[in-house]
Amino acid sequence: MLSVKNLIDTNSLTADDITQILDTARSFAEVNSRSIKKVPALRGRTIVNLFLEPSTRTRSSFELAEKRLSADSLNMGGSTSSVVKGESLADTIQTIAAMNVDMFICRAKLAGTPQLITENTDAVVINAGDGKHQHPTQAMLDLYTIRENFGHLDGLKVAIVGDLAHSRVVGSLAPALKTMGADVTLVGPPTFTVDDPTWFGCPQTCDFDSVIPDMDVIYMLRVQLERMEGAAIPSRREYNRLFGLDGVRASRMKEDAIVCHPGPMNRGMEINTEVADAARSRILDQVSAGVATRMAEMYLLLGGENNGIDA
Ligand code: CP
């Protein structure tokens, strides 16, 4: 059992919680490798996928994870619900909750929306990404991918690089890595760094080239073009020249160091194709891990015992 009722942020997770999620995800990764990829672990449970902002990876992996756990799903988007007729989100949640659902998965443009849902239902809530705030299930799949690669997380040197100011990924990933004993450095251009020297207790630098040779993991953040007000960067080409991970920079990485990116990628901006598709890239492993880790989170939060994982 996890120490939290809902998965809203990674700050609330203990090292034991994270280890449980990653270990349980391993069992589900084995299920996902079978020809029949289904277990009865959440049979009879009802899960609502409330996606109020576009998503490819998170939405499809949650839907697949629910099917593979034998849960019943209800898919809702902002434009197809009565929110467009002026109904408040609180009323929408109370309405759906009155149908006796067990869990809400919520992706929202507005930070704090998953927390608001917890205040309007007794069902379990998972944050599938809210504004610039948090993306905890992304962090769990990232940790799973990194741990599978190195066999451990403690002591690893990880650089999280790019659009720190607008990223919910860094908001979840940096604290989770710290909890698991990794050594995190935040790297970004001056317009994307955060004016807080104690942010997550991680050092921040604008000098990407100086940190590359020391890192075990270089985690490139997507430049959040849709979340910017005004011109924070001169051009895609200039950003790529100063902060993009291209083949020349990647050639200065440790031999066994890996590259991660949460997707979707701006190829030619924060990452170049020769790196995104190279042997050291773990980007598609991250996508695969998304299904197994989300299965683990739903299973553990709905009180799963070992009652069907092996079926
Ligand atoms: N990484 C991520 O959250 O991707 P999607 O927006 O496609 O879900």
mmCIF file of N, CA and C in Angstrom, residues 183-237:
data_model
loop_
_atom_site.group_PDB
_atom_site.id
_atom_site.type_symbol
_atom_site.label_atom_id
_atom_site.label_comp_id
_atom_site.label_asym_id
_atom_site.label_seq_id
_atom_site.Cartn_x
_atom_site.Cartn_y
_atom_site.Cartn_z
ATOM 1 N N ASP A 183 21.705 12.593 -7.824
ATOM 2 C CA ASP A 183 22.359 13.899 -7.720
ATOM 3 C C ASP A 183 21.898 14.692 -8.960
ATOM 4 N N VAL A 184 21.013 15.682 -8.745
ATOM 5 C CA VAL A 184 20.338 16.350 -9.873
ATOM 6 C C VAL A 184 20.912 17.748 -10.101
ATOM 7 N N THR A 185 21.216 18.052 -11.368
ATOM 8 C CA THR A 185 21.637 19.406 -11.760
ATOM 9 C C THR A 185 20.621 19.940 -12.766
ATOM 10 N N LEU A 186 20.175 21.164 -12.560
ATOM 11 C CA LEU A 186 19.212 21.788 -13.467
ATOM 12 C C LEU A 186 19.958 22.732 -14.405
ATOM 13 N N VAL A 187 19.679 22.616 -15.699
ATOM 14 C CA VAL A 187 20.413 23.387 -16.703
ATOM 15 C C VAL A 187 19.419 24.086 -17.612
ATOM 16 N N GLY A 188 19.610 25.384 -17.826
ATOM 17 C CA GLY A 188 18.725 26.069 -18.762
ATOM 18 C C GLY A 188 19.239 27.442 -19.097
ATOM 19 N N PRO A 189 18.725 28.030 -20.173
ATOM 20 C CA PRO A 189 19.100 29.406 -20.503
ATOM 21 C C PRO A 189 18.566 30.358 -19.436
ATOM 22 N N PRO A 190 19.170 31.544 -19.304
ATOM 23 C CA PRO A 190 18.759 32.462 -18.237
ATOM 24 C C PRO A 190 17.256 32.750 -18.233
ATOM 25 N N THR A 191 16.621 32.808 -19.403
ATOM 26 C CA THR A 191 15.186 33.120 -19.438
ATOM 27 C C THR A 191 14.324 31.932 -19.003
ATOM 28 N N PHE A 192 14.920 30.760 -18.883
ATOM 29 C CA PHE A 192 14.159 29.558 -18.494
ATOM 30 C C PHE A 192 14.549 29.012 -17.125
ATOM 31 N N THR A 193 15.518 29.666 -16.468
ATOM 32 C CA THR A 193 15.868 29.186 -15.130
ATOM 33 C C THR A 193 14.921 29.825 -14.118
ATOM 34 N N VAL A 194 15.009 29.366 -12.892
ATOM 35 C CA VAL A 194 14.091 29.841 -11.859
ATOM 36 C C VAL A 194 14.890 30.633 -10.837
ATOM 37 N N ASP A 195 14.361 31.790 -10.456
ATOM 38 C CA ASP A 195 15.088 32.696 -9.572
ATOM 39 C C ASP A 195 14.951 32.235 -8.119
ATOM 40 N N ASP A 196 15.433 31.039 -7.858
ATOM 41 C CA ASP A 196 15.359 30.482 -6.509
ATOM 42 C C ASP A 196 16.525 29.508 -6.362
ATOM 43 N N PRO A 197 17.594 29.943 -5.696
ATOM 44 C CA PRO A 197 18.789 29.099 -5.636
ATOM 45 C C PRO A 197 18.569 27.792 -4.886
ATOM 46 N N THR A 198 17.436 27.681 -4.160
ATOM 47 C CA THR A 198 17.206 26.428 -3.415
ATOM 48 C C THR A 198 16.123 25.571 -4.091
ATOM 49 N N TRP A 199 15.792 25.900 -5.350
ATOM 50 C CA TRP A 199 14.710 25.189 -6.031
ATOM 51 C C TRP A 199 14.989 23.687 -6.045
ATOM 52 N N PHE A 200 14.180 22.928 -5.370
ATOM 53 C CA PHE A 200 14.338 21.472 -5.228
ATOM 54 C C PHE A 200 15.678 21.084 -4.603
ATOM 55 N N GLY A 201 16.406 22.056 -4.072
ATOM 56 C CA GLY A 201 17.722 21.744 -3.501
ATOM 57 C C GLY A 201 18.729 21.311 -4.553
ATOM 58 N N CYS A 202 18.517 21.725 -5.808
ATOM 59 C CA CYS A 202 19.409 21.304 -6.895
ATOM 60 C C CYS A 202 20.208 22.510 -7.399
ATOM 61 N N PRO A 203 21.488 22.327 -7.720
ATOM 62 C CA PRO A 203 22.210 23.430 -8.350
ATOM 63 C C PRO A 203 21.650 23.733 -9.734
ATOM 64 N N GLN A 204 21.661 25.007 -10.106
ATOM 65 C CA GLN A 204 21.226 25.415 -11.455
ATOM 66 C C GLN A 204 22.403 26.042 -12.177
ATOM 67 N N THR A 205 22.508 25.767 -13.474
ATOM 68 C CA THR A 205 23.568 26.392 -14.267
ATOM 69 C C THR A 205 23.038 26.691 -15.669
ATOM 70 N N CYS A 206 23.660 27.683 -16.304
ATOM 71 C CA CYS A 206 23.340 27.982 -17.706
ATOM 72 C C CYS A 206 24.388 27.363 -18.629
ATOM 73 N N ASP A 207 25.400 26.722 -18.060
ATOM 74 C CA ASP A 207 26.517 26.223 -18.865
ATOM 75 C C ASP A 207 26.346 24.723 -19.149
ATOM 76 N N PHE A 208 25.548 24.420 -20.156
ATOM 77 C CA PHE A 208 25.242 23.033 -20.508
ATOM 78 C C PHE A 208 26.524 22.264 -20.824
ATOM 79 N N ASP A 209 27.383 22.874 -21.645
ATOM 80 C CA ASP A 209 28.571 22.139 -22.110
ATOM 81 C C ASP A 209 29.469 21.680 -20.965
ATOM 82 N N SER A 210 29.500 22.443 -19.876
ATOM 83 C CA SER A 210 30.415 22.086 -18.776
ATOM 84 C C SER A 210 29.931 20.853 -18.003
ATOM 85 N N VAL A 211 28.621 20.561 -18.003
ATOM 86 C CA VAL A 211 28.131 19.436 -17.182
ATOM 87 C C VAL A 211 28.070 18.116 -17.968
ATOM 88 N N ILE A 212 28.058 18.197 -19.285
ATOM 89 C CA ILE A 212 27.812 16.999 -20.114
ATOM 90 C C ILE A 212 28.723 15.815 -19.758
ATOM 91 N N PRO A 213 30.035 16.001 -19.637
ATOM 92 C CA PRO A 213 30.905 14.807 -19.451
ATOM 93 C C PRO A 213 30.708 14.078 -18.122
ATOM 94 N N ASP A 214 30.107 14.748 -17.134
ATOM 95 C CA ASP A 214 29.960 14.138 -15.801
ATOM 96 C C ASP A 214 28.684 13.328 -15.635
ATOM 97 N N MET A 215 27.721 13.484 -16.526
ATOM 98 C CA MET A 215 26.361 12.997 -16.271
ATOM 99 C C MET A 215 26.162 11.540 -16.690
ATOM 100 N N ASP A 216 25.351 10.826 -15.885
ATOM 101 C CA ASP A 216 24.906 9.481 -16.274
ATOM 102 C C ASP A 216 23.644 9.565 -17.129
ATOM 103 N N VAL A 217 22.829 10.572 -16.835
ATOM 104 C CA VAL A 217 21.570 10.750 -17.577
ATOM 105 C C VAL A 217 21.460 12.220 -17.984
ATOM 106 N N ILE A 218 21.180 12.439 -19.264
ATOM 107 C CA ILE A 218 20.839 13.803 -19.699
ATOM 108 C C ILE A 218 19.378 13.761 -20.117
ATOM 109 N N TYR A 219 18.574 14.488 -19.366
ATOM 110 C CA TYR A 219 17.121 14.472 -19.560
ATOM 111 C C TYR A 219 16.744 15.808 -20.195
ATOM 112 N N MET A 220 16.369 15.773 -21.462
ATOM 113 C CA MET A 220 16.045 16.996 -22.194
ATOM 114 C C MET A 220 14.559 17.316 -22.042
ATOM 115 N N LEU A 221 14.262 18.520 -21.630
ATOM 116 C CA LEU A 221 12.866 18.953 -21.501
ATOM 117 C C LEU A 221 12.375 19.528 -22.816
ATOM 118 N N ARG A 222 11.093 19.338 -23.076
ATOM 119 C CA ARG A 222 10.474 19.984 -24.240
ATOM 120 C C ARG A 222 10.363 21.485 -23.972
ATOM 121 N N VAL A 223 10.683 22.284 -24.987
ATOM 122 C CA VAL A 223 10.422 23.724 -24.864
ATOM 123 C C VAL A 223 8.909 23.907 -24.998
ATOM 124 N N GLN A 224 8.305 24.475 -23.965
ATOM 125 C CA GLN A 224 6.837 24.560 -23.876
ATOM 126 C C GLN A 224 6.357 25.800 -24.633
ATOM 127 N N LEU A 225 6.407 25.725 -25.957
ATOM 128 C CA LEU A 225 6.086 26.909 -26.765
ATOM 129 C C LEU A 225 4.696 27.441 -26.444
ATOM 130 N N GLU A 226 3.753 26.535 -26.110
ATOM 131 C CA GLU A 226 2.371 26.961 -25.867
ATOM 132 C C GLU A 226 2.192 27.643 -24.509
ATOM 133 N N ARG A 227 3.214 27.541 -23.629
ATOM 134 C CA ARG A 227 3.060 28.155 -22.297
ATOM 135 C C ARG A 227 3.851 29.454 -22.165
ATOM 136 N N MET A 228 4.394 29.962 -23.276
ATOM 137 C CA MET A 228 5.241 31.159 -23.162
ATOM 138 C C MET A 228 4.482 32.420 -23.448
ATOM 139 N N GLU A 229 4.810 33.440 -22.678
ATOM 140 C CA GLU A 229 4.254 34.764 -22.957
ATOM 141 C C GLU A 229 5.417 35.577 -23.496
ATOM 142 N N GLY A 230 5.308 36.045 -24.738
ATOM 143 C CA GLY A 230 6.404 36.825 -25.312
ATOM 144 C C GLY A 230 7.520 35.926 -25.806
ATOM 145 N N ALA A 231 8.576 36.556 -26.314
ATOM 146 C CA ALA A 231 9.676 35.815 -26.921
ATOM 147 C C ALA A 231 10.754 35.533 -25.892
ATOM 148 N N ALA A 232 10.707 34.365 -25.270
ATOM 149 C CA ALA A 232 11.697 34.011 -24.254
ATOM 150 C C ALA A 232 12.999 33.529 -24.891
ATOM 151 N N ILE A 233 12.914 33.123 -26.164
ATOM 152 C CA ILE A 233 14.129 32.680 -26.859
ATOM 153 C C ILE A 233 14.180 33.362 -28.222
ATOM 154 N N PRO A 234 15.401 33.648 -28.712
ATOM 155 C CA PRO A 234 15.507 34.389 -29.971
ATOM 156 C C PRO A 234 14.955 33.602 -31.164
ATOM 157 N N SER A 235 15.291 32.307 -31.284
ATOM 158 C CA SER A 235 14.802 31.488 -32.402
ATOM 159 C C SER A 235 15.072 30.030 -32.079
ATOM 160 N N ARG A 236 14.400 29.142 -32.819
ATOM 161 C CA ARG A 236 14.626 27.697 -32.620
ATOM 162 C C ARG A 236 16.091 27.360 -32.861
ATOM 163 N N ARG A 237 16.649 27.960 -33.930
ATOM 164 C CA ARG A 237 18.026 27.647 -34.300
ATOM 165 C C ARG A 237 19.012 28.098 -33.211
#
